[in-house]
Amino acid sequence: MKRIDDFKSIIDHYEIIFFDAFGVIKNYKGLLPGIEKTFRYLKEQGKEYYVVTNDASRSPAQLAASYHEMGLDAITADRIISSGMLTKEYLDLKVDEGIVAYLGTKSSAHYIDSEGLHTLPVSSIDESNIDKVNALAFLDDEGFDWCNDLNKTVNLLRKRAIPAIVANTDHAYPLNINDIAIAIGGVASMIETIVGKKFIRFGKPDSQMFMFAYDLIREYRSINKKQIVMVGDTLQTDILGGNKFGLDTVLVLSGNTRSADAENRINATGILPTYICDSAVIGPIELDL
Amino acid sequence: MKRIDDFKSIIDHYEIIFFDAFGVIKNYKGLLPGIEKTFRYLKEQGKEYYVVTNDASRSPAQLAASYHEMGLDAITADRIISSGMLTKEYLDLKVDEGIVAYLGTKSSAHYIDSEGLHTLPVSSIDESNIDKVNALAFLDDEGFDWCNDLNKTVNLLRKRAIPAIVANTDHAYPLNINDIAIAIGGVASMIETIVGKKFIRFGKPDSQMFMFAYDLIREYRSINKKQIVMVGDTLQTDILGGNKFGLDTVLVLSGNTRSADAENRINATGILPTYICDSAVIGPIELDL
Amino acid sequence: MKRIDDFKSIIDHYEIIFFDAFGVIKNYKGLLPGIEKTFRYLKEQGKEYYVVTNDASRSPAQLAASYHEMGLDAITADRIISSGMLTKEYLDLKVDEGIVAYLGTKSSAHYIDSEGLHTLPVSSIDESNIDKVNALAFLDDEGFDWCNDLNKTVNLLRKRAIPAIVANTDHAYPLNINDIAIAIGGVASMIETIVGKKFIRFGKPDSQMFMFAYDLIREYRSINKKQIVMVGDTLQTDILGGNKFGLDTVLVLSGNTRSADAENRINATGILPTYICDSAVIGPIELDL
Amino acid sequence: MKRIDDFKSIIDHYEIIFFDAFGVIKNYKGLLPGIEKTFRYLKEQGKEYYVVTNDASRSPAQLAASYHEMGLDAITADRIISSGMLTKEYLDLKVDEGIVAYLGTKSSAHYIDSEGLHTLPVSSIDESNIDKVNALAFLDDEGFDWCNDLNKTVNLLRKRAIPAIVANTDHAYPLNINDIAIAIGGVASMIETIVGKKFIRFGKPDSQMFMFAYDLIREYRSINKKQIVMVGDTLQTDILGGNKFGLDTVLVLSGNTRSADAENRINATGILPTYICDSAVIGPIELDL
């Protein structure tokens, strides 16, 4: 574990950089100040990069659009690997027809809709269509009535033997500097305990997220895991997942893990990043490169 | 483990009977048909009885009134031991002053209100009173906005180092023959996981429920645990808790545990009732006693 | 939560003091230097005290003898409440006859032996006697072959539907200033997960430990929970258990919880002692009392 | 979910078959009678097959040799994907130098030994070499003294901030028709709870096992997940893992899941195989093919 002062020296050692989104590239206020320098340098140096994010609330195209609105054009839809993409792949491979009931916004459901399979909010499931429901997806913490629709979800899973897919493993997410919000992954865990069934979860630290990105790269170039580094602000997802997949990892202190706590948390959890760095923003001297 | 045909023979062997409420005395339709015969027989034989229930939604007086409305006068307030009573005792002993924030109905909060300590729904906590909040109580699954108030609860517990009391350990409860509902105990477990703190839980199978009843009895008579039997429909709460406290136990098949599953569930969980009996209703021959 | 400089002022506010043993009265080196002054003062002031300990390795008489050998005569057998006593009470109440298979030393088993019920180490269970085994007790981490006897225990519990009692809830205990050892409670949790059954656990933080002590006291005097304080070095057992039972609690920093970590751990766990005090040793000024 | 009478019709629908080993190809008595017919048919039809097994006790070469000894030549080392291989890959990628301490047999350690990294049993770790230990691997339940070496492992992980790798996620394995044995995965979970750190686990149901096989295939041919089927006897590992990776799955009833329980367990767990089939042995009519 090495303390690195400038993120630039990390970029210089790898061919491909995987970034977590929240707490690394952006936070609740918008883009991390100066992060565009990092992406400019990546382009100049001909390095590849991907955003690997536990986010199923929107499609990669919509996620990319939100970066462009904030002024970061470097992140295009094909650079984004989201847990929503894994959910879509699972449904395409494993559920041939019928209805996917979901908890989330219409926008989150639109992305996983397909020809053979159409989505319906849990609130619209009733006697007339319950027998056609062939999967349930937990997509987003917004867009539904918690009390009514969570109770309805419990009973749907007791009546129908269908797979339940959790498209975001996070239990909570930061809302602003003081507050957090319960994420759909936390809600799904409560339902899972109550119905006593085993849900299918997509998202870091699970390897499947990293594998999806790795596979995308290999379609156009040969690559070795030694040439990739994962950058994240959360030990339990970004760093644990990156390590397990065999990647080098960088813990940045611009999000969930505060500088004062980093060492304690690393020792307490036994999750060891390869490097620790203040942020993914490259320093002032590199600016004129 | 013995199969008993008539509940009457169980009554005959003990001095004091503890009953679970839901699935034993009543269900979602009302009183269990014939259960009044059991209480008539108990009175005739001079046996004592208590209802030991994971219910903090109402006071013992209100719970008793609901039995009277259904036509069962035998269950008076002094015969009811609820997890709400333990919550009230905890607050009286451990929280001297200030506000108890709560999730639940006004009725559930009214019971735990006291001179020094007043209750306020989580929805009414704001900047002006948050510093006076000295405890949080999870009382009932109704009476609040799940999305807003659960998120507010998470952040309250992150800002204030206060005890969180869960007045009902159940994760779900039956709503009708087909459906269940998420109980406040299930909601509390989700919040506990998210904030990473340790909550204080009252309710079966915890021994404190049984101890509370046992203490009440000893105030007016001497008693030995061998003279008490616990009757319940749920292995994980009624039977496990009764066993651990050292009581003999009866699993009745009129509620959560169906006749066809009883043996399998007993073997799978290793929770062994002393007796199994169809229900706590005494048979037709005993009627004319 | 108040910082208290001298433990004497705590004694002065209560009628009865419950002490945890390890980390409070003694440690791996022997008695805590000066602790005899505390017990001298308790006697002078006519205060009652009990040692409430998660220890099933020896009988209360043997535990008391070990204090006497170290030079502390104040702790007699009738002052000790151990999780082994609860195990013995459970077996007396709930298992009428046959064999109690056990993991532990002969000495730990001797204490729970009784007229109707005799104990046999798991290693001695075979085809000839397995059908008479009516309970299994996890007593101590010593006295058996871990690999052979733990595997034998797993299969015993798969073949016989019997209660499994864990006489010590601790997962580990300190061996010296650097090392800890796996406790029988940790071993029991592994077996419980593998066989998928529900074990019965005795020991702090469970209320039954406190209730046992409380009951003993009430046999000879009337008492109110407000008059008792629990002193311990471990948040998850001593303080959580004492709080839940309704007692005031003192966290001492002479054992598991180091001074530097105390505040962090209290905030992280949400387990709040009434007081924090360096140790249960009373200060130099009180010496000449 | 379809009931399939003859495994042959499953083979006919896929290009590549993944087999679990224990309970599918072999059991504690040796090869499953008739299983060689299945592999003969696979060869005749030009189908590919892989054995995907949670086994880190031996190298693929040694595992293959054991099949040859039993008379099944079709399973060669290059057809075996074991959790031990993932452990080896992890160590090669993530631990550059020093010692890997291990729990297991010499044979299990030999396989993960490499030029830069040498292995040492936990029993040989002492003051002189503890600072060079850069990883810990849980390889096999045999080859060490459980009591001494597990306690030593706990303290090693408290002293050194190193990754701990669990090379087999199973908690138990069948020993014969009546008995099971505790697997190294069960032991590792106990240690993980005691030290409070996060271990890295390789083995089904984790996707990385399937990905490793999938990657091997893609080195010599193009493939689509729709063309692969996973065959296993255990819902929680083979079927859950196969499903999540996006494969069709077959539950066979020749191992962990008995015919009488299959439907109940599928409903209880919500883990849904694509097909259920008595065994992977193809029926008598196909014999003369």
Coordinates of N, CA, C and O in Angstrom, one line a residue, chain B residues 55-186:
Chain B
D55 N -46.7 -7.1 20.3 CA -47.6 -6.0 19.8 C -47.4 -4.7 20.6 O -47.5 -4.7 21.8
A56 N -46.9 -3.7 19.8 CA -46.7 -2.4 20.5 C -47.6 -1.4 19.8 O -47.4 -0.2 19.9
S57 N -48.6 -1.9 19.0 CA -49.4 -0.9 18.3 C -50.5 -0.2 19.2 O -51.0 0.8 18.9
R58 N -50.8 -0.9 20.3 CA -51.8 -0.3 21.2 C -51.4 -0.7 22.6 O -50.6 -1.6 22.9
S59 N -52.1 0.0 23.6 CA -51.9 -0.3 25.0 C -52.6 -1.6 25.4 O -53.5 -2.0 24.7
P60 N -52.2 -2.2 26.5 CA -52.9 -3.4 27.0 C -54.4 -3.1 27.1 O -55.2 -4.0 26.8
A61 N -54.8 -1.9 27.6 CA -56.2 -1.6 27.7 C -56.9 -1.6 26.4 O -58.0 -2.2 26.3
Q62 N -56.3 -1.1 25.4 CA -56.9 -1.1 24.0 C -56.9 -2.5 23.4 O -57.9 -2.9 22.8
L63 N -55.9 -3.3 23.7 CA -55.9 -4.6 23.2 C -57.0 -5.4 23.9 O -57.7 -6.2 23.2
A64 N -57.2 -5.3 25.2 CA -58.2 -6.0 25.9 C -59.6 -5.6 25.4 O -60.5 -6.4 25.1
A65 N -59.8 -4.3 25.1 CA -61.1 -3.8 24.6 C -61.4 -4.5 23.3 O -62.5 -4.8 23.0
S66 N -60.4 -4.7 22.4 CA -60.6 -5.3 21.1 C -61.1 -6.8 21.3 O -61.9 -7.3 20.5
Y67 N -60.6 -7.5 22.4 CA -61.1 -8.8 22.6 C -62.5 -8.8 23.1 O -63.4 -9.6 22.7
H68 N -62.8 -7.8 23.9 CA -64.2 -7.7 24.5 C -65.2 -7.4 23.3 O -66.3 -8.0 23.3
E69 N -64.8 -6.6 22.4 CA -65.6 -6.3 21.2 C -65.9 -7.5 20.4 O -67.0 -7.7 19.9
M70 N -64.9 -8.4 20.4 CA -65.1 -9.7 19.6 C -65.9 -10.7 20.5 O -66.2 -11.8 20.0
G71 N -66.1 -10.4 21.7 CA -67.0 -11.3 22.5 C -66.2 -12.1 23.5 O -66.7 -13.1 24.1
L72 N -64.9 -11.8 23.7 CA -64.1 -12.6 24.7 C -63.7 -11.7 25.8 O -62.8 -10.9 25.8
D73 N -64.6 -11.8 26.9 CA -64.4 -10.9 28.1 C -63.2 -11.4 29.0 O -62.8 -10.6 29.9
A74 N -62.8 -12.6 28.8 CA -61.9 -13.2 29.7 C -60.5 -12.5 29.7 O -59.7 -12.6 30.6
I75 N -60.2 -11.9 28.6 CA -58.9 -11.3 28.4 C -59.0 -9.8 28.8 O -59.4 -8.9 28.1
T76 N -58.6 -9.5 30.1 CA -58.6 -8.2 30.6 C -57.1 -7.6 30.5 O -56.2 -8.3 30.2
A77 N -57.0 -6.3 30.6 CA -55.7 -5.6 30.4 C -54.6 -6.2 31.3 O -53.5 -6.3 30.9
D78 N -55.0 -6.6 32.5 CA -54.0 -7.1 33.4 C -53.5 -8.5 33.0 O -52.6 -9.1 33.7
R79 N -54.2 -9.1 32.0 CA -53.8 -10.4 31.5 C -52.9 -10.4 30.3 O -52.5 -11.4 29.7
I80 N -52.6 -9.2 29.9 CA -51.8 -9.0 28.6 C -50.4 -8.5 28.9 O -50.2 -7.5 29.6
I81 N -49.4 -9.2 28.4 CA -48.0 -8.8 28.4 C -47.6 -8.5 27.0 O -47.6 -9.4 26.1
S82 N -47.4 -7.2 26.7 CA -47.0 -6.9 25.3 C -45.6 -6.4 25.2 O -45.0 -5.9 26.2
S83 N -45.0 -6.4 24.0 CA -43.6 -5.9 23.8 C -43.7 -4.4 24.0 O -42.7 -3.8 24.3
G84 N -44.8 -3.8 23.8 CA -45.0 -2.3 24.1 C -44.8 -2.0 25.6 O -44.2 -1.0 25.9
M85 N -45.2 -2.9 26.5 CA -45.0 -2.7 27.9 C -43.5 -2.7 28.3 O -43.0 -1.9 29.1
L86 N -42.7 -3.6 27.6 CA -41.3 -3.6 27.8 C -40.6 -2.3 27.3 O -39.7 -1.8 27.9
T87 N -41.1 -1.8 26.2 CA -40.6 -0.6 25.7 C -40.9 0.6 26.6 O -40.0 1.4 26.9
K88 N -42.1 0.6 27.2 CA -42.4 1.6 28.2 C -41.5 1.5 29.4 O -41.0 2.5 29.9
E89 N -41.3 0.3 29.9 CA -40.4 0.1 31.1 C -39.0 0.6 30.8 O -38.4 1.2 31.6
Y90 N -38.5 0.2 29.6 CA -37.2 0.7 29.2 C -37.0 2.2 29.2 O -36.1 2.7 29.8
L91 N -38.0 2.8 28.6 CA -37.9 4.3 28.5 C -38.0 4.9 29.9 O -37.3 5.9 30.3
D92 N -38.9 4.4 30.8 CA -39.1 4.9 32.2 C -37.7 4.7 32.9 O -37.4 5.6 33.7
L93 N -37.1 3.6 32.7 CA -35.9 3.3 33.5 C -34.6 4.1 32.9 O -33.8 4.5 33.7
K94 N -34.6 4.2 31.6 CA -33.3 4.6 31.0 C -33.3 5.9 30.4 O -32.2 6.4 30.1
V95 N -34.4 6.5 30.1 CA -34.4 7.8 29.4 C -35.2 8.8 30.3 O -36.4 8.7 30.5
D96 N -34.4 9.7 30.9 CA -35.0 10.6 31.9 C -35.9 11.7 31.4 O -36.8 12.1 32.0
E97 N -35.5 12.3 30.3 CA -36.2 13.5 29.9 C -36.0 13.7 28.4 O -35.3 13.0 27.7
G98 N -36.7 14.7 27.9 CA -36.6 15.0 26.5 C -37.7 14.3 25.6 O -38.8 14.0 26.1
I99 N -37.3 14.1 24.3 CA -38.3 13.6 23.3 C -37.9 12.2 23.0 O -36.8 11.9 22.8
V100 N -39.0 11.4 22.8 CA -38.8 10.1 22.2 C -39.4 10.2 20.8 O -40.6 10.3 20.6
A101 N -38.6 10.2 19.7 CA -39.1 10.2 18.4 C -39.6 8.8 18.1 O -39.1 7.8 18.6
Y102 N -40.7 8.7 17.3 CA -41.2 7.4 17.0 C -41.7 7.2 15.6 O -42.1 8.2 14.9
L103 N -41.8 6.0 15.2 CA -42.4 5.6 13.9 C -43.6 4.7 14.4 O -43.4 3.7 15.0
G104 N -44.8 5.1 14.0 CA -46.0 4.4 14.4 C -47.2 5.3 14.4 O -47.1 6.4 14.0
T105 N -48.3 4.8 14.9 CA -49.5 5.6 15.0 C -49.5 6.4 16.3 O -48.7 6.2 17.2
K106 N -50.4 7.4 16.3 CA -50.5 8.3 17.5 C -50.9 7.4 18.7 O -50.4 7.6 19.8
S107 N -51.8 6.5 18.4 CA -52.2 5.6 19.5 C -51.1 4.8 20.1 O -51.0 4.6 21.3
S108 N -50.2 4.3 19.2 CA -49.0 3.5 19.8 C -48.1 4.4 20.6 O -47.6 3.9 21.6
A109 N -48.0 5.6 20.3 CA -47.1 6.5 21.0 C -47.8 7.0 22.3 O -47.1 7.2 23.3
H110 N -49.1 7.2 22.3 CA -49.8 7.6 23.5 C -49.4 6.8 24.7 O -49.2 7.3 25.8
Y111 N -49.3 5.5 24.5 CA -49.1 4.6 25.6 C -47.8 4.8 26.2 O -47.6 4.6 27.5
I112 N -46.7 5.1 25.4 CA -45.4 5.2 26.0 C -45.1 6.7 26.5 O -44.0 6.9 27.1
D113 N -46.0 7.6 26.2 CA -45.8 8.9 26.7 C -45.8 9.0 28.2 O -46.4 8.1 28.9
S114 N -45.1 9.9 28.8 CA -45.1 10.0 30.3 C -44.8 11.4 30.7 O -44.6 12.3 29.8
E115 N -44.7 11.6 32.0 CA -44.6 13.0 32.5 C -43.3 13.6 32.0 O -43.3 14.7 31.3
G116 N -42.2 12.9 32.2 CA -40.9 13.6 31.9 C -40.5 13.5 30.4 O -39.7 14.2 29.9
L117 N -41.2 12.6 29.7 CA -40.7 12.2 28.4 C -41.9 12.3 27.4 O -42.9 11.7 27.6
H118 N -41.8 13.2 26.5 CA -42.9 13.2 25.5 C -42.5 12.7 24.2 O -41.4 12.7 23.8
T119 N -43.5 12.2 23.4 CA -43.3 11.5 22.2 C -43.6 12.5 21.0 O -44.4 13.3 21.1
L120 N -42.8 12.3 19.9 CA -43.0 13.1 18.7 C -42.8 12.2 17.5 O -41.8 11.5 17.5
P121 N -43.7 12.3 16.5 CA -43.4 11.4 15.3 C -42.2 11.9 14.6 O -41.8 13.1 14.7
V122 N -41.5 11.0 14.0 CA -40.2 11.3 13.3 C -40.5 12.4 12.3 O -39.7 13.3 12.1
S123 N -41.7 12.5 11.7 CA -42.0 13.5 10.7 C -42.0 14.9 11.3 O -41.8 15.9 10.6
S124 N -42.1 15.0 12.6 CA -42.1 16.3 13.3 C -40.8 16.7 13.8 O -40.6 17.8 14.4
I125 N -39.8 15.9 13.7 CA -38.4 16.2 14.1 C -37.8 17.2 13.1 O -37.9 17.0 11.9
D126 N -37.3 18.3 13.7 CA -36.6 19.3 12.8 C -35.4 19.9 13.5 O -35.1 19.5 14.6
E127 N -34.8 20.9 12.9 CA -33.6 21.6 13.5 C -33.9 22.1 14.9 O -33.0 22.1 15.7
S128 N -35.1 22.5 15.1 CA -35.4 23.1 16.4 C -35.5 22.1 17.6 O -35.4 22.5 18.7
N129 N -35.8 20.9 17.3 CA -36.0 19.9 18.4 C -35.1 18.7 18.4 O -35.1 17.9 19.3
I130 N -34.3 18.6 17.3 CA -33.5 17.3 17.1 C -32.5 17.1 18.3 O -32.3 16.0 18.7
D131 N -32.1 18.2 18.9 CA -31.1 18.1 20.0 C -31.7 17.6 21.3 O -31.0 17.2 22.2
K132 N -33.0 17.6 21.3 CA -33.7 17.1 22.5 C -34.2 15.7 22.4 O -34.7 15.1 23.3
V133 N -34.0 15.1 21.2 CA -34.4 13.7 21.0 C -33.4 12.8 21.7 O -32.3 12.8 21.4
N134 N -33.9 12.1 22.7 CA -33.1 11.2 23.5 C -33.3 9.7 23.3 O -32.6 8.9 23.9
A135 N -34.2 9.4 22.4 CA -34.5 8.0 22.1 C -35.3 7.9 20.9 O -36.0 8.9 20.5
L136 N -35.3 6.8 20.2 CA -36.1 6.5 19.0 C -36.8 5.2 19.2 O -36.2 4.2 19.6
A137 N -38.1 5.2 18.9 CA -38.9 3.9 19.1 C -39.6 3.5 17.8 O -40.3 4.3 17.2
F138 N -39.4 2.3 17.4 CA -40.1 1.7 16.3 C -41.3 1.0 16.9 O -41.2 -0.1 17.5
L139 N -42.5 1.6 16.7 CA -43.7 1.1 17.4 C -44.7 0.3 16.4 O -45.2 -0.7 16.8
D140 N -44.9 0.8 15.3 CA -46.0 0.2 14.4 C -45.6 0.5 12.9 O -44.9 1.5 12.6
D141 N -46.1 -0.3 12.0 CA -45.8 -0.1 10.6 C -46.8 0.9 10.0 O -46.6 1.2 8.8
E142 N -47.8 1.3 10.7 CA -48.7 2.3 10.2 C -48.5 3.7 10.8 O -47.8 3.8 11.8
G143 N -49.1 4.7 10.2 CA -49.1 6.0 10.8 C -48.0 6.9 10.4 O -47.8 8.0 10.9
F144 N -47.2 6.5 9.4 CA -46.1 7.4 8.9 C -45.9 7.2 7.4 O -46.4 6.2 6.8
D145 N -45.2 8.1 6.8 CA -44.8 8.0 5.4 C -43.5 7.2 5.2 O -42.5 7.7 5.7
W146 N -43.6 6.0 4.7 CA -42.5 5.2 4.7 C -41.2 5.8 4.0 O -40.1 5.8 4.6
C147 N -41.4 6.3 2.9 CA -40.2 6.8 2.2 C -39.6 8.0 2.9 O -38.4 8.0 3.3
N148 N -40.4 9.0 3.2 CA -39.8 10.2 3.9 C -39.3 9.9 5.3 O -38.2 10.3 5.7
D149 N -40.1 9.2 6.0 CA -39.8 9.1 7.5 C -38.7 8.1 7.7 O -38.0 8.2 8.7
L150 N -38.6 7.0 6.9 CA -37.5 6.1 7.1 C -36.2 6.7 6.7 O -35.2 6.5 7.4
N151 N -36.2 7.5 5.6 CA -34.9 8.2 5.3 C -34.6 9.2 6.4 O -33.4 9.4 6.8
K152 N -35.6 9.9 7.0 CA -35.4 10.8 8.1 C -34.8 10.1 9.3 O -33.9 10.6 10.0
T153 N -35.3 8.9 9.5 CA -34.9 8.1 10.7 C -33.4 7.8 10.5 O -32.6 7.8 11.5
V154 N -33.0 7.3 9.3 CA -31.6 7.0 9.1 C -30.7 8.2 9.5 O -29.7 8.0 10.2
N155 N -31.1 9.4 9.0 CA -30.2 10.5 9.3 C -30.3 11.0 10.7 O -29.3 11.5 11.3
L156 N -31.4 10.8 11.4 CA -31.5 11.1 12.8 C -30.5 10.3 13.6 O -29.8 10.8 14.4
L157 N -30.5 9.0 13.3 CA -29.6 8.1 14.0 C -28.1 8.4 13.7 O -27.2 8.0 14.4
R158 N -27.8 9.0 12.5 CA -26.4 9.3 12.2 C -26.0 10.6 12.9 O -24.8 10.8 13.2
K159 N -27.0 11.4 13.3 CA -26.7 12.7 13.9 C -26.7 12.7 15.4 O -25.9 13.4 16.1
R160 N -27.5 11.8 16.0 CA -27.7 11.8 17.4 C -27.3 10.4 17.9 O -27.8 9.4 17.5
A161 N -26.5 10.4 19.0 CA -26.1 9.1 19.6 C -27.2 8.8 20.6 O -27.0 9.2 21.8
I162 N -28.2 8.1 20.2 CA -29.4 7.8 21.1 C -29.7 6.4 21.0 O -29.5 5.7 19.9
P163 N -30.4 5.8 22.0 CA -30.8 4.4 21.9 C -32.0 4.3 20.9 O -32.9 5.2 20.9
A164 N -32.0 3.2 20.1 CA -33.1 2.9 19.2 C -33.8 1.7 19.7 O -33.1 0.6 19.8
I165 N -35.1 1.7 20.0 CA -35.8 0.6 20.6 C -36.8 0.1 19.6 O -37.6 0.8 19.0
V166 N -36.8 -1.2 19.3 CA -37.7 -1.9 18.4 C -38.7 -2.6 19.3 O -38.4 -3.6 20.0
A167 N -40.0 -2.2 19.2 CA -41.0 -2.7 20.2 C -41.7 -3.9 19.6 O -42.7 -4.3 20.2
N168 N -41.2 -4.4 18.5 CA -41.8 -5.6 18.0 C -40.8 -6.3 17.1 O -40.4 -5.7 16.1
T169 N -40.4 -7.5 17.5 CA -39.3 -8.2 16.8 C -39.8 -8.8 15.5 O -39.0 -9.3 14.7
D170 N -41.1 -9.0 15.2 CA -41.6 -9.7 14.0 C -41.2 -8.9 12.8 O -41.2 -7.7 12.7
H171 N -40.9 -9.6 11.7 CA -40.5 -9.0 10.4 C -41.8 -8.9 9.5 O -41.8 -8.1 8.6
A172 N -42.8 -9.7 9.8 CA -44.0 -9.7 8.9 C -45.1 -10.3 9.8 O -44.9 -10.9 10.8
Y173 N -46.4 -10.0 9.3 CA -47.5 -10.5 10.0 C -48.6 -10.9 9.0 O -48.6 -10.2 7.9
P174 N -49.5 -11.9 9.2 CA -50.5 -12.3 8.3 C -51.6 -11.2 8.2 O -52.0 -10.7 9.2
L175 N -52.0 -10.9 6.9 CA -53.0 -9.9 6.7 C -54.4 -10.6 6.4 O -55.4 -10.2 6.8
N176 N -54.3 -11.7 5.7 CA -55.5 -12.5 5.4 C -54.9 -13.8 5.0 O -53.7 -14.1 5.1
I177 N -55.8 -14.7 4.5 CA -55.4 -16.1 4.2 C -54.3 -16.1 3.1 O -53.5 -17.0 3.1
N178 N -54.2 -15.1 2.3 CA -53.2 -15.1 1.2 C -52.0 -14.2 1.4 O -50.9 -14.5 0.9
D179 N -52.2 -13.1 2.1 CA -51.2 -12.1 2.1 C -50.6 -11.8 3.5 O -51.2 -12.0 4.5
I180 N -49.3 -11.4 3.5 CA -48.7 -10.9 4.7 C -48.4 -9.4 4.5 O -48.4 -8.9 3.4
A181 N -48.0 -8.8 5.6 CA -47.6 -7.4 5.6 C -46.2 -7.3 6.3 O -45.9 -8.0 7.2
I182 N -45.4 -6.3 5.8 CA -44.1 -6.1 6.5 C -44.4 -5.4 7.8 O -45.1 -4.5 8.0
A183 N -43.8 -6.0 8.9 CA -44.0 -5.5 10.2 C -42.9 -4.5 10.6 O -41.8 -4.4 9.9
I184 N -43.1 -3.7 11.6 CA -42.1 -2.6 11.9 C -40.7 -3.3 12.3 O -39.7 -2.6 12.1
G185 N -40.7 -4.5 12.8 CA -39.4 -5.2 13.1 C -38.6 -5.4 11.8 O -37.4 -5.4 11.9
G186 N -39.3 -5.7 10.7 CA -38.5 -5.8 9.5 C -37.9 -4.5 9.0 O -36.8 -4.5 8.5

